[in-house]
Amino acid sequence: MKFRIFPAIGLLIWLASSCVSEEKGKKMDKLPYFNLSGYLDVEMAKLDGDLVTKTSRVNGKEKTVDTTYTLDQWKAEFAAFYLADINSPSLALSYSTETNFDYLTHKLLPEAKGKVKEIKIMYVNNYPSSITFRMTDKNLFFSSATHGEFHMNLASNKLDHYSIETTQKVWFLKPTNIKVAGIVR
């Protein structure tokens, strides 16, 4: 009886380990879309210790503060932008790419599933000068919509101003609207 348990346990362990997703360790050789995370990493490094005037609004109540951020705090501030990066193997064929003059636009295809609906990048002198995105998430009990904007100062070649606005609605509760905007000094 004991001898039958060991092969059964071994079989269960093998089945459990063979079902692990390989996507986590997979790296793409060439990114199919604009590298938003890489771009943000470069731009955030330029801002370490810079003064920012930040305005936060939650359901109409506004608060403005002058503060400085470390690199990690900047990355936390732009978490929504990092979430909007669409370069993952599972989304490789989910977006159309259009170029129109100085704009590059990635739009979610109608039959594809994804939270990020659109990313639009404006180029000036072949460098991204502004980025906007729209992201939505919806299920039976919860819905959210997020819009983000990132604008460069072409004279200083650093971030000039940004805004991130989210509206969240939980089943049977009033919607919550949050907007964060900042101007780099």
CSV table of C-alpha atoms in Angstrom, one decimal:
chain,number,residue,atom,x,y,z
A,1,MET,CA,0.0,0.0,0.0
A,2,LYS,CA,2.8,2.4,0.8
A,3,PHE,CA,4.5,1.8,-2.5
A,4,ARG,CA,1.4,3.0,-4.4
A,5,ILE,CA,1.3,6.3,-2.6
A,6,PHE,CA,4.8,7.4,-3.6
A,7,PRO,CA,4.2,7.1,-7.4
A,8,ALA,CA,0.9,8.9,-7.0
A,9,ILE,CA,2.5,11.8,-5.0
A,10,GLY,CA,5.3,11.9,-7.6
A,11,LEU,CA,2.7,12.1,-10.4
A,12,LEU,CA,0.9,14.9,-8.7
A,13,ILE,CA,4.1,16.9,-8.2
A,14,TRP,CA,5.1,16.4,-11.8
A,15,LEU,CA,1.6,17.6,-13.0
A,16,ALA,CA,1.6,20.6,-10.7
A,17,SER,CA,5.1,21.7,-11.9
A,18,SER,CA,4.3,21.1,-15.6
A,19,CYS,CA,1.3,23.5,-15.4
A,20,VAL,CA,3.5,26.5,-14.4
A,21,SER,CA,3.2,29.3,-16.9
A,22,GLU,CA,6.4,29.9,-19.0
A,23,GLU,CA,5.4,33.5,-19.8
A,24,LYS,CA,7.0,34.9,-16.6
A,25,GLY,CA,10.5,33.9,-17.6
A,26,LYS,CA,10.1,34.5,-21.3
A,27,LYS,CA,11.7,37.6,-22.8
A,28,MET,CA,10.9,38.9,-26.3
A,29,ASP,CA,13.8,39.4,-28.6
A,30,LYS,CA,12.1,42.5,-30.3
A,31,LEU,CA,9.4,44.5,-28.6
A,32,PRO,CA,6.3,44.8,-30.8
A,33,TYR,CA,5.2,48.1,-29.4
A,34,PHE,CA,6.6,51.3,-27.9
A,35,ASN,CA,8.8,50.5,-24.9
A,36,LEU,CA,6.9,52.5,-22.3
A,37,SER,CA,8.7,51.0,-19.3
A,38,GLY,CA,12.1,51.5,-20.8
A,39,TYR,CA,11.3,55.1,-21.7
A,40,LEU,CA,10.0,55.8,-18.2
A,41,ASP,CA,13.1,54.3,-16.6
A,42,VAL,CA,15.3,56.7,-18.6
A,43,GLU,CA,13.2,59.8,-17.9
A,44,MET,CA,12.7,59.0,-14.2
A,45,ALA,CA,16.4,58.8,-13.7
A,46,LYS,CA,16.7,62.4,-14.8
A,47,LEU,CA,14.2,63.5,-12.1
A,48,ASP,CA,15.8,62.0,-9.0
A,49,GLY,CA,15.6,64.8,-6.4
A,50,ASP,CA,13.7,67.4,-8.5
A,51,LEU,CA,11.0,69.6,-7.0
A,52,VAL,CA,7.5,68.9,-8.1
A,53,THR,CA,4.3,70.8,-7.4
A,54,LYS,CA,1.7,68.0,-6.9
A,55,THR,CA,-2.0,68.5,-6.9
A,56,SER,CA,-4.2,65.6,-5.7
A,57,ARG,CA,-7.9,65.5,-6.0
A,58,VAL,CA,-10.1,62.9,-4.5
A,59,ASN,CA,-13.9,63.3,-5.2
A,60,GLY,CA,-13.5,67.0,-5.7
A,61,LYS,CA,-11.3,67.7,-2.6
A,62,GLU,CA,-8.0,69.2,-3.7
A,63,LYS,CA,-4.6,69.3,-2.0
A,64,THR,CA,-1.5,70.9,-3.4
A,65,VAL,CA,2.1,70.3,-2.1
A,66,ASP,CA,5.6,71.0,-3.2
A,67,THR,CA,7.8,68.0,-2.7
A,68,THR,CA,10.9,66.2,-4.0
A,69,TYR,CA,10.9,62.5,-5.0
A,70,THR,CA,13.6,59.9,-5.0
A,71,LEU,CA,13.8,57.6,-8.0
A,72,ASP,CA,11.7,54.9,-6.3
A,73,GLN,CA,9.1,57.5,-5.3
A,74,TRP,CA,8.9,58.7,-8.9
A,75,LYS,CA,8.4,55.1,-10.1
A,76,ALA,CA,5.6,54.6,-7.6
A,77,GLU,CA,4.0,57.9,-8.8
A,78,PHE,CA,4.0,56.6,-12.3
A,79,ALA,CA,2.8,53.0,-11.5
A,80,ALA,CA,-0.2,53.5,-13.8
A,81,PHE,CA,2.1,54.2,-16.7
A,82,TYR,CA,4.2,51.1,-16.0
A,83,LEU,CA,1.0,49.1,-15.9
A,84,ALA,CA,0.1,50.6,-19.3
A,85,ASP,CA,3.1,49.0,-21.0
A,86,ILE,CA,1.7,46.5,-23.5
A,87,ASN,CA,4.9,44.7,-24.4
A,88,SER,CA,4.2,41.2,-23.1
A,89,PRO,CA,4.1,38.0,-25.1
A,90,SER,CA,0.3,37.5,-24.4
A,91,LEU,CA,-0.5,40.9,-26.0
A,92,ALA,CA,1.9,40.7,-29.0
A,93,LEU,CA,-0.9,40.5,-31.6
A,94,SER,CA,-3.5,42.5,-29.7
A,95,TYR,CA,-2.9,46.0,-30.9
A,96,SER,CA,-2.9,47.9,-34.2
A,97,THR,CA,-0.1,50.4,-34.8
A,98,GLU,CA,-0.7,53.6,-36.7
A,99,THR,CA,1.7,56.4,-37.6
A,100,ASN,CA,0.3,59.8,-38.6
A,101,PHE,CA,2.8,62.6,-39.0
A,102,ASP,CA,4.5,62.9,-35.6
A,103,TYR,CA,2.2,60.5,-33.8
A,104,LEU,CA,2.5,56.8,-33.0
A,105,THR,CA,-0.7,55.1,-31.8
A,106,HIS,CA,-1.3,51.6,-30.5
A,107,LYS,CA,-5.0,50.7,-30.3
A,108,LEU,CA,-6.5,47.5,-28.9
A,109,LEU,CA,-8.1,45.4,-31.6
A,110,PRO,CA,-11.9,44.9,-31.3
A,111,GLU,CA,-11.6,41.1,-30.9
A,112,ALA,CA,-8.6,41.3,-28.5
A,113,LYS,CA,-8.8,41.4,-24.7
A,114,GLY,CA,-6.7,43.9,-22.8
A,115,LYS,CA,-7.0,46.6,-20.2
A,116,VAL,CA,-5.0,49.2,-22.1
A,117,LYS,CA,-7.3,50.6,-24.9
A,118,GLU,CA,-4.9,53.1,-26.5
A,119,ILE,CA,-1.4,54.6,-26.2
A,120,LYS,CA,-0.5,57.6,-28.2
A,121,ILE,CA,3.0,59.0,-28.5
A,122,MET,CA,3.9,62.3,-30.0
A,123,TYR,CA,7.4,62.7,-31.3
A,124,VAL,CA,9.4,66.0,-31.7
A,125,ASN,CA,12.8,65.7,-33.3
A,126,ASN,CA,12.5,61.9,-33.3
A,127,TYR,CA,12.1,61.8,-29.5
A,128,PRO,CA,8.9,61.2,-27.5
A,129,SER,CA,7.6,64.5,-26.3
A,130,SER,CA,4.2,63.4,-24.9
A,131,ILE,CA,2.5,60.1,-24.1
A,132,THR,CA,-1.1,59.5,-23.3
A,133,PHE,CA,-2.9,56.3,-22.5
A,134,ARG,CA,-6.4,55.1,-21.8
A,135,MET,CA,-7.0,51.9,-19.7
A,136,THR,CA,-10.2,50.3,-18.5
A,137,ASP,CA,-11.0,47.3,-16.4
A,138,LYS,CA,-14.5,45.9,-15.8
A,139,ASN,CA,-16.1,42.9,-14.2
A,140,LEU,CA,-19.4,42.1,-12.6
A,141,PHE,CA,-18.6,44.0,-9.3
A,142,PHE,CA,-16.0,46.6,-10.2
A,143,SER,CA,-15.1,49.0,-13.1
A,144,SER,CA,-12.3,51.5,-13.5
A,145,ALA,CA,-11.1,53.9,-16.1
A,146,THR,CA,-7.7,55.5,-16.1
A,147,HIS,CA,-6.3,58.2,-18.3
A,148,GLY,CA,-2.6,59.3,-18.1
A,149,GLU,CA,-0.6,62.1,-19.7
A,150,PHE,CA,3.2,62.7,-19.7
A,151,HIS,CA,4.6,65.8,-21.3
A,152,MET,CA,8.3,66.7,-21.8
A,153,ASN,CA,9.9,70.1,-21.6
A,154,LEU,CA,11.9,70.2,-24.9
A,155,ALA,CA,14.2,73.0,-23.6
A,156,SER,CA,15.4,71.0,-20.5
A,157,ASN,CA,14.8,67.6,-22.1
A,158,LYS,CA,13.0,66.5,-18.8
A,159,LEU,CA,9.5,65.9,-17.7
A,160,ASP,CA,7.5,69.1,-17.6
A,161,HIS,CA,4.1,68.0,-16.3
A,162,TYR,CA,1.9,64.9,-15.9
A,163,SER,CA,-1.5,63.8,-14.9
A,164,ILE,CA,-3.2,60.6,-14.0
A,165,GLU,CA,-7.0,60.3,-13.5
A,166,THR,CA,-8.9,57.3,-12.4
A,167,THR,CA,-12.6,56.7,-11.8
A,168,GLN,CA,-13.5,53.5,-9.9
A,169,LYS,CA,-16.9,52.1,-9.3
A,170,VAL,CA,-17.6,49.3,-7.0
A,171,TRP,CA,-21.0,47.6,-7.1
A,172,PHE,CA,-23.7,49.5,-5.1
A,173,LEU,CA,-21.2,52.3,-4.1
A,174,LYS,CA,-20.8,55.8,-5.5
A,175,PRO,CA,-17.9,56.2,-8.0
A,176,THR,CA,-14.5,57.4,-6.7
A,177,ASN,CA,-12.6,59.9,-8.8
A,178,ILE,CA,-8.9,60.4,-8.2
A,179,LYS,CA,-6.7,62.8,-10.1
A,180,VAL,CA,-3.0,63.4,-9.5
A,181,ALA,CA,-1.2,66.1,-11.5
A,182,GLY,CA,2.3,67.4,-11.2
A,183,ILE,CA,4.5,70.2,-12.6
A,184,VAL,CA,8.3,69.7,-12.3
A,185,ARG,CA,10.2,72.8,-11.2
